Coordinates of C-alpha atoms in Angstrom, one line a residue:
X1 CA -22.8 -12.9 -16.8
X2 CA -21.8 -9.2 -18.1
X3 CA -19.4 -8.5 -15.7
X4 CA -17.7 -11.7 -16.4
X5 CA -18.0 -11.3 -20.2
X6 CA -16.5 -7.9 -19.6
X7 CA -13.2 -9.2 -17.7
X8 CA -12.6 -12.0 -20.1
X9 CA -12.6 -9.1 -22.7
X10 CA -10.4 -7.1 -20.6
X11 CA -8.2 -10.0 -19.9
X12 CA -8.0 -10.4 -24.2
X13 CA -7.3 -6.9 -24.6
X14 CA -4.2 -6.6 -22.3
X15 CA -2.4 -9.6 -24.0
X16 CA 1.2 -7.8 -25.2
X17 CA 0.5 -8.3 -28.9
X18 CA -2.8 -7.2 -28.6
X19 CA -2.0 -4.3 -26.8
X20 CA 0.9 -2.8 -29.0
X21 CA -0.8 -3.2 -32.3
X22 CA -3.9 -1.0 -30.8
X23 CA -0.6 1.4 -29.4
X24 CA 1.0 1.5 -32.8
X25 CA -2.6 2.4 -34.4
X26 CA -3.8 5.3 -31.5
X27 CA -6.1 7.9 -33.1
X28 CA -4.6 11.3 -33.8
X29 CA -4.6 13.8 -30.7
X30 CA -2.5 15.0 -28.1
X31 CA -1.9 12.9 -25.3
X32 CA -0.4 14.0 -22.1
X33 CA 1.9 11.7 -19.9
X34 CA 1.8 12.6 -16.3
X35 CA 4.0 11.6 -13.7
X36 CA 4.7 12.2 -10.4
X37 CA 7.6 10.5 -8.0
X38 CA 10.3 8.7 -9.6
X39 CA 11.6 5.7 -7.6
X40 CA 10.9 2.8 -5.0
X41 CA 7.9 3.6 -3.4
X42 CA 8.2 1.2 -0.4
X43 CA 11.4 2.9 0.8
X44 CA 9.7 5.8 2.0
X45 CA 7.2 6.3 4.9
X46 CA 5.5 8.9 3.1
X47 CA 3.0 9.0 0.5
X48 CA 3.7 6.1 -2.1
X49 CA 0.7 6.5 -4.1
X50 CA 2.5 9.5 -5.5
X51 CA 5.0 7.5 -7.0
X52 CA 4.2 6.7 -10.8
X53 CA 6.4 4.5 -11.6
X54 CA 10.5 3.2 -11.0
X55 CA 13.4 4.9 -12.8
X56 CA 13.9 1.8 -14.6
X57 CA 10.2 1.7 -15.7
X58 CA 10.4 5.3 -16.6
X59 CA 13.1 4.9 -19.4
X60 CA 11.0 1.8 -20.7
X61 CA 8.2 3.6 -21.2
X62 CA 10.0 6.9 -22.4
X63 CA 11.5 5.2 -25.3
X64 CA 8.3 3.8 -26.4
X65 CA 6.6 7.2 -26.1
X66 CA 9.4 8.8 -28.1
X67 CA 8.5 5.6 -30.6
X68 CA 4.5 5.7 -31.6
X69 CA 4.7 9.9 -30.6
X70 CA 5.9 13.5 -31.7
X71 CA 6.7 14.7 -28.2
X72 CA 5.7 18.1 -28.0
X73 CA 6.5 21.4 -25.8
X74 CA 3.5 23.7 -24.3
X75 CA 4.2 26.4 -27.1
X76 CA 3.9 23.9 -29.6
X77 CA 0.4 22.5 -28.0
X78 CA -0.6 26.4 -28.2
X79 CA -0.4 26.8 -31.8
X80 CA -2.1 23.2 -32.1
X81 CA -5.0 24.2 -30.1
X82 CA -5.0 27.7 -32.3
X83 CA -6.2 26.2 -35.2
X84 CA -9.1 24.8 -33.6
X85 CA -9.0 21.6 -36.2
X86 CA -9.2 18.4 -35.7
X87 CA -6.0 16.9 -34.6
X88 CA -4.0 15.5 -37.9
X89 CA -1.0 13.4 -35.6
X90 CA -0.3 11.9 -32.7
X91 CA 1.6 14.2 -29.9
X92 CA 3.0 13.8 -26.7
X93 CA 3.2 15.9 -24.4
X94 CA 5.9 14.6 -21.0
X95 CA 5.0 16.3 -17.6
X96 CA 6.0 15.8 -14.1
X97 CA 3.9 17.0 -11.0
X98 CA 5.0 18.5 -7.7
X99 CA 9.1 19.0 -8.4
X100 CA 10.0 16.7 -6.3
X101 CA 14.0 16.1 -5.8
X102 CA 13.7 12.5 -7.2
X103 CA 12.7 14.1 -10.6
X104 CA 16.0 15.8 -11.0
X105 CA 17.9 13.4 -9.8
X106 CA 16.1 10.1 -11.7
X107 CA 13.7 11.1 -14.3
X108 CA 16.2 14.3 -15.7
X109 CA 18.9 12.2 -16.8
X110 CA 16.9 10.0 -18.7
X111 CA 14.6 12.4 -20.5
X112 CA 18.3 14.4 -21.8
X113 CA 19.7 10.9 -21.9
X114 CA 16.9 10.2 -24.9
X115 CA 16.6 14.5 -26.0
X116 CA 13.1 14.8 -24.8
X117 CA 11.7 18.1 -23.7
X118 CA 9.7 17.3 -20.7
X119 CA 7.9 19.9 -18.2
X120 CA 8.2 19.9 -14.5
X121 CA 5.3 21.6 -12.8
X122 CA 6.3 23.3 -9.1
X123 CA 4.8 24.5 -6.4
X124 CA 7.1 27.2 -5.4
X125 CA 6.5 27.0 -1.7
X126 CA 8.2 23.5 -1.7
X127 CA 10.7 24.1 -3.5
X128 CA 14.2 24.4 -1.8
X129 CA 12.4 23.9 1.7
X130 CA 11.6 21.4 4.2
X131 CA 8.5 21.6 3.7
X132 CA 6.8 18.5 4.2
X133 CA 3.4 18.9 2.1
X134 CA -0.2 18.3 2.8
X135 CA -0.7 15.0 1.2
X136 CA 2.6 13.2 2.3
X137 CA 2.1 14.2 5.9
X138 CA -1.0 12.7 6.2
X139 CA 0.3 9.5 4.8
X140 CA 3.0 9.5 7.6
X141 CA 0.7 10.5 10.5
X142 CA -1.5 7.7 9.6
X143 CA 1.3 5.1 8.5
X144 CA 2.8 6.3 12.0
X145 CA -0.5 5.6 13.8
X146 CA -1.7 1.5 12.5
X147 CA -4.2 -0.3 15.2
X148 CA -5.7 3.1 15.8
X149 CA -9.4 4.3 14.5
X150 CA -9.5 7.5 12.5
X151 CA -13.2 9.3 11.5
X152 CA -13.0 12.3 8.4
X153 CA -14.5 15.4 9.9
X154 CA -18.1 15.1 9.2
X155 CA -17.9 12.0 8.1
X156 CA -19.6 8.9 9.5
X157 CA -17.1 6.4 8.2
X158 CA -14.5 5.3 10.4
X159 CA -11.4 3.4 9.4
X160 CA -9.3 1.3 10.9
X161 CA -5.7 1.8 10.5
X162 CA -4.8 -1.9 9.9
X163 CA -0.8 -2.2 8.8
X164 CA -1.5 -4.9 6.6
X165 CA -3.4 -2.6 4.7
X166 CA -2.2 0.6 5.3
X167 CA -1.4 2.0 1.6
X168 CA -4.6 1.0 0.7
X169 CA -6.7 3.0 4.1
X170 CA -4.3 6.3 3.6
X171 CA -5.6 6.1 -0.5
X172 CA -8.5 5.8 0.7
X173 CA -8.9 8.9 3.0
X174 CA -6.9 11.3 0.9
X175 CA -9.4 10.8 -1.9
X176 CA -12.2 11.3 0.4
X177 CA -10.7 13.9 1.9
X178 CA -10.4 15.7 -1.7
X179 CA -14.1 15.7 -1.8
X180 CA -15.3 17.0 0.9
X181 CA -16.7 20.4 -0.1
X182 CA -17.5 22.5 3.1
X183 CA -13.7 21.3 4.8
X184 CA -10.7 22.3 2.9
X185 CA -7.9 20.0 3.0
X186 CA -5.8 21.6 5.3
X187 CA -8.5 21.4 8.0
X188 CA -8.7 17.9 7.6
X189 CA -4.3 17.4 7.9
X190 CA -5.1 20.1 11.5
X191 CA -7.8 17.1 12.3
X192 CA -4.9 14.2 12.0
X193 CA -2.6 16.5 13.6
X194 CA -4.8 16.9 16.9
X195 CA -5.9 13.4 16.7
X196 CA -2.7 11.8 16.4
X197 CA 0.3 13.6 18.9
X198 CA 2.6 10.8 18.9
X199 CA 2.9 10.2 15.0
X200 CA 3.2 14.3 14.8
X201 CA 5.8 14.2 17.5
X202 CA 8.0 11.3 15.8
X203 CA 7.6 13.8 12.3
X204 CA 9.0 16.8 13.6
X205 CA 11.8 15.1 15.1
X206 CA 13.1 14.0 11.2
X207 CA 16.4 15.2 10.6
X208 CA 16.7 17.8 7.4
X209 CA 17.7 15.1 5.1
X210 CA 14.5 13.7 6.0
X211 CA 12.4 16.8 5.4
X212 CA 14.1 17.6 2.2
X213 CA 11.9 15.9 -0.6
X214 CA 12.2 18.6 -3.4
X215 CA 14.1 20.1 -5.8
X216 CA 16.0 23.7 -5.2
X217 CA 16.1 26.1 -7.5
X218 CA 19.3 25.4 -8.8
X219 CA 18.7 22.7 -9.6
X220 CA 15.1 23.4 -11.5
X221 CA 17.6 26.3 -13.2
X222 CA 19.9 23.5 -14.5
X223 CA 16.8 22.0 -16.1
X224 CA 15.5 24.7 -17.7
X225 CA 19.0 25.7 -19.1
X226 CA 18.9 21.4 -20.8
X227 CA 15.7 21.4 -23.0
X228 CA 13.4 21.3 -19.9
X229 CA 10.4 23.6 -19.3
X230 CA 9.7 24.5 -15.8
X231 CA 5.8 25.4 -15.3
X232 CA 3.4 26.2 -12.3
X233 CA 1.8 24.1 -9.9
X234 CA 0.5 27.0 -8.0
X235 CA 2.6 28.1 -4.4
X236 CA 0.8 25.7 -1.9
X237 CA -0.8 22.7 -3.8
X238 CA -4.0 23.2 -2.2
X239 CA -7.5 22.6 -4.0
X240 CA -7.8 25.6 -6.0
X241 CA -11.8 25.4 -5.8
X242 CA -11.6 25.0 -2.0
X243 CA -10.0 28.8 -1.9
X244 CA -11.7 32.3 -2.4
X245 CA -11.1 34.0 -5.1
X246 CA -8.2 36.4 -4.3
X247 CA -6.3 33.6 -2.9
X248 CA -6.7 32.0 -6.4
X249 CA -4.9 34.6 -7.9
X250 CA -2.6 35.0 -5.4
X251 CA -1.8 31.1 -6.1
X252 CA -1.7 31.4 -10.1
X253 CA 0.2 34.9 -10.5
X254 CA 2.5 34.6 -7.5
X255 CA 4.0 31.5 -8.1
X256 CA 4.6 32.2 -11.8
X257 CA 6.5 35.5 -11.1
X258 CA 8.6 33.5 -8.5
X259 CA 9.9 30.8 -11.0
X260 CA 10.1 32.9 -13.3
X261 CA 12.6 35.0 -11.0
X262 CA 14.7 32.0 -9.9
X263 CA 14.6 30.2 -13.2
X264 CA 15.3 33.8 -15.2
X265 CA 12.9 32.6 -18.2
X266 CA 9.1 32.9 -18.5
X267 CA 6.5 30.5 -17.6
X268 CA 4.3 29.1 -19.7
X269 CA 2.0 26.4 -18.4
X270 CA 0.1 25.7 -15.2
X271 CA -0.9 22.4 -13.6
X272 CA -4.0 22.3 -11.4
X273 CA -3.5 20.9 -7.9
X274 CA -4.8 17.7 -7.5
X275 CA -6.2 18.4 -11.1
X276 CA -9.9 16.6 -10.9
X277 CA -12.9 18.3 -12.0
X278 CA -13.9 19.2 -8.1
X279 CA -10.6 20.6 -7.6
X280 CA -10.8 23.9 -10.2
X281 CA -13.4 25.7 -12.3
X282 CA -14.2 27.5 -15.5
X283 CA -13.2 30.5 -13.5
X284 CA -9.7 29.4 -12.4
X285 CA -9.0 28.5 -16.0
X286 CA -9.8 32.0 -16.6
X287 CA -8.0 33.4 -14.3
X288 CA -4.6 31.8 -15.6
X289 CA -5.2 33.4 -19.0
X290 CA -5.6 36.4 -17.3
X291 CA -2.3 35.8 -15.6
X292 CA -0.3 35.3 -18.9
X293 CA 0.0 31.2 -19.1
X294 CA -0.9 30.1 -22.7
X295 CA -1.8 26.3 -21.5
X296 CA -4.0 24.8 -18.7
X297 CA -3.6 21.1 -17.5
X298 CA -5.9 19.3 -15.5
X299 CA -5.6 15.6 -14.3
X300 CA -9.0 14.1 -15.9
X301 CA -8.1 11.5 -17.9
X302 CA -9.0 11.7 -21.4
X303 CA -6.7 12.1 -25.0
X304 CA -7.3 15.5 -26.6
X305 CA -8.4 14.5 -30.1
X306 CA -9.5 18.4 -30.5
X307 CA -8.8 21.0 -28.0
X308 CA -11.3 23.3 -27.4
X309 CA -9.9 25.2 -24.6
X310 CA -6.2 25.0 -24.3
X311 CA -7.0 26.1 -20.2
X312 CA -8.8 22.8 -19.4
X313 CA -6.7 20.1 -21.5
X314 CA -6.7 16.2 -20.1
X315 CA -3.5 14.3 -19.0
X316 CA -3.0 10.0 -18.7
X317 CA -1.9 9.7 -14.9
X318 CA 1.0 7.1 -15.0
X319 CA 1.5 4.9 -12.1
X320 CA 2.8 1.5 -12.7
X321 CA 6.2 0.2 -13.8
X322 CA 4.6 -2.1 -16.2
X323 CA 5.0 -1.3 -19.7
X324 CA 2.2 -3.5 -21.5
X325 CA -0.1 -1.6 -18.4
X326 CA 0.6 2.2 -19.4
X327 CA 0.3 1.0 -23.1
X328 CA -3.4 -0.6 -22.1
X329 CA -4.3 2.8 -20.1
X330 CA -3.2 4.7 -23.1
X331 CA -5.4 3.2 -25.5
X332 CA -8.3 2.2 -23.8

């Protein structure tokens, strides 16, 4: 009875009109837009769970952010979370995860298109590489491998890599994978590796235009020089919490001295990989101030109606082309 109480309330609350008069009437706070892949998720054979949303959903829901928000830079957010008030309006911050090639080509144009500062967070190993990263070659090992069985390392569950429901089983053991404490993720992509030959075989045989999925830094340069701010996702993208100490550092400092030495202006702002509360600590938030960013994002989802440390602030992950959707997610 409650749980169908609950969707027929659900159900009520997502009708369009419904929706936009609780979107024109938000609270006051800061709420940060995340988005990852720009495009048509089904034409590639990689990982299509990092794609938020199509270029033609994008612009939709830019303009209405740009519409019920004052869209904000990280600088900005600083001196907002420096007076350690309550939040008096309603902000919007725009980012972008991972600096992938699609979001200068797509989502770019449309954020200078509409004059929207938006900032792109790289992980400076990737860029201008053929690097193929952790999380998308796992998805083609396994999309490469249907009708076979596949068991996490020290795990007990086993899946079986049915192509009817492929997208679904590789969502399913990334996010597993992401929680396993005592096996950092790179183990478990080794594990794949050695378990599947063939589908690792087929990958290293793609030609460059295959491999090349991100951005170079000429082209992150000609971003930064149009309104665009260009902030750290750490070198590799692995799990900050799964890594000792030094090697946090080396992540956090290192990567913000190389963009800032390709894109010849100073970073700001860090993104934590992956982003979740298992995935970085108190202590990795302190080590970025230590390192000279004045903003922190994780991936928690939440709206900032106060910020009470400006190293630890929530983002809205985006990932549907359906307006009257991200609206819904937004406000409830």
């Amino acid at each position: 009875m409650y749980l169908r109480a609950r969707q027929v309330l659900k159900k009520l609350l997502m009708h369009p009109k419904v929706v936009n008069l609780f979107w024109k009437h938000l609270p006051n706070g800061v709420y940060v837009f995340t988005y990852h892949r720009i495009g048509d998720k089904y034409a590639t054979n990689y990982d299509r769970a990092v794609f938020s949303c199509t270029t033609e959903a994008l612009e939709q829901q830019i303009i209405a952010i740009k519409r019920n928000f004052k869209i904000i830079s990280s600088e900005q957010l600083r001196k907002i979370a420096d007076t350690n008030k309550r939040i008096r309006d309603r902000y919007a911050v725009i980012t972008f995860d991972d600096g992938y090639l699609d979001n200068y080509n797509d989502a770019f144009p449309i954020l200078k298109k509409h004059n929207i500062p938006g900032i792109f967070y790289l992980p400076t190993d990737f860029i201008d590489s053929e690097i193929v990263p952790w999380w998308d070659e796992i998805a083609y090992l396994l999309r490469n491998s249907c009708n076979e069985n596949y068991q996490l390392p020290e795990q007990t569950l086993t899946y079986f890599l049915d192509e009817q429901n492929i997208d679904a089983i590789i969502r399913e053991i990334i996010f597993k994978a992401k929680l396993i404490k005592n096996i950092t993720i790179i183990e478990v992509l080794e594990d794949i590796r050695t378990k599947f030959p063939k589908a690792l075989n087929k990958l290293n045989k793609l030609n460059k235009k295959e491999k090349m999925l991100f951005m170079n830094w000429e082209q992150a340069r000609e971003m930064a020089d149009n309104g665009m701010e260009i902030g750290s996702h750490t070198m590799s993208h692995q799990i900050l919490s799964q890594l000792c100490e030094q090697e946090q550092e080396q992540e956090i400092e290192r990567s913000k001295y190389i963009i800032e030495e390709n894109i010849g202006r100073k970073v700001l702002s860090i993104a934590y990989p992956v982003g979740l509360y298992n995935c970085y600590t108190e202590n990795i938030c302190s080590i970025s101030q230590k390192k000279g960013y004045i903003i922190g994002f994780n991936k928690e989802a939440g709206k900032n109606k106060t910020i009470e440390n400006p190293y630890d602030i929530n983002r809205l992950s985006v990932d549907t082309d359906d307006l009257n959707l991200m609206k819904f997610y937004s406000c409830f």
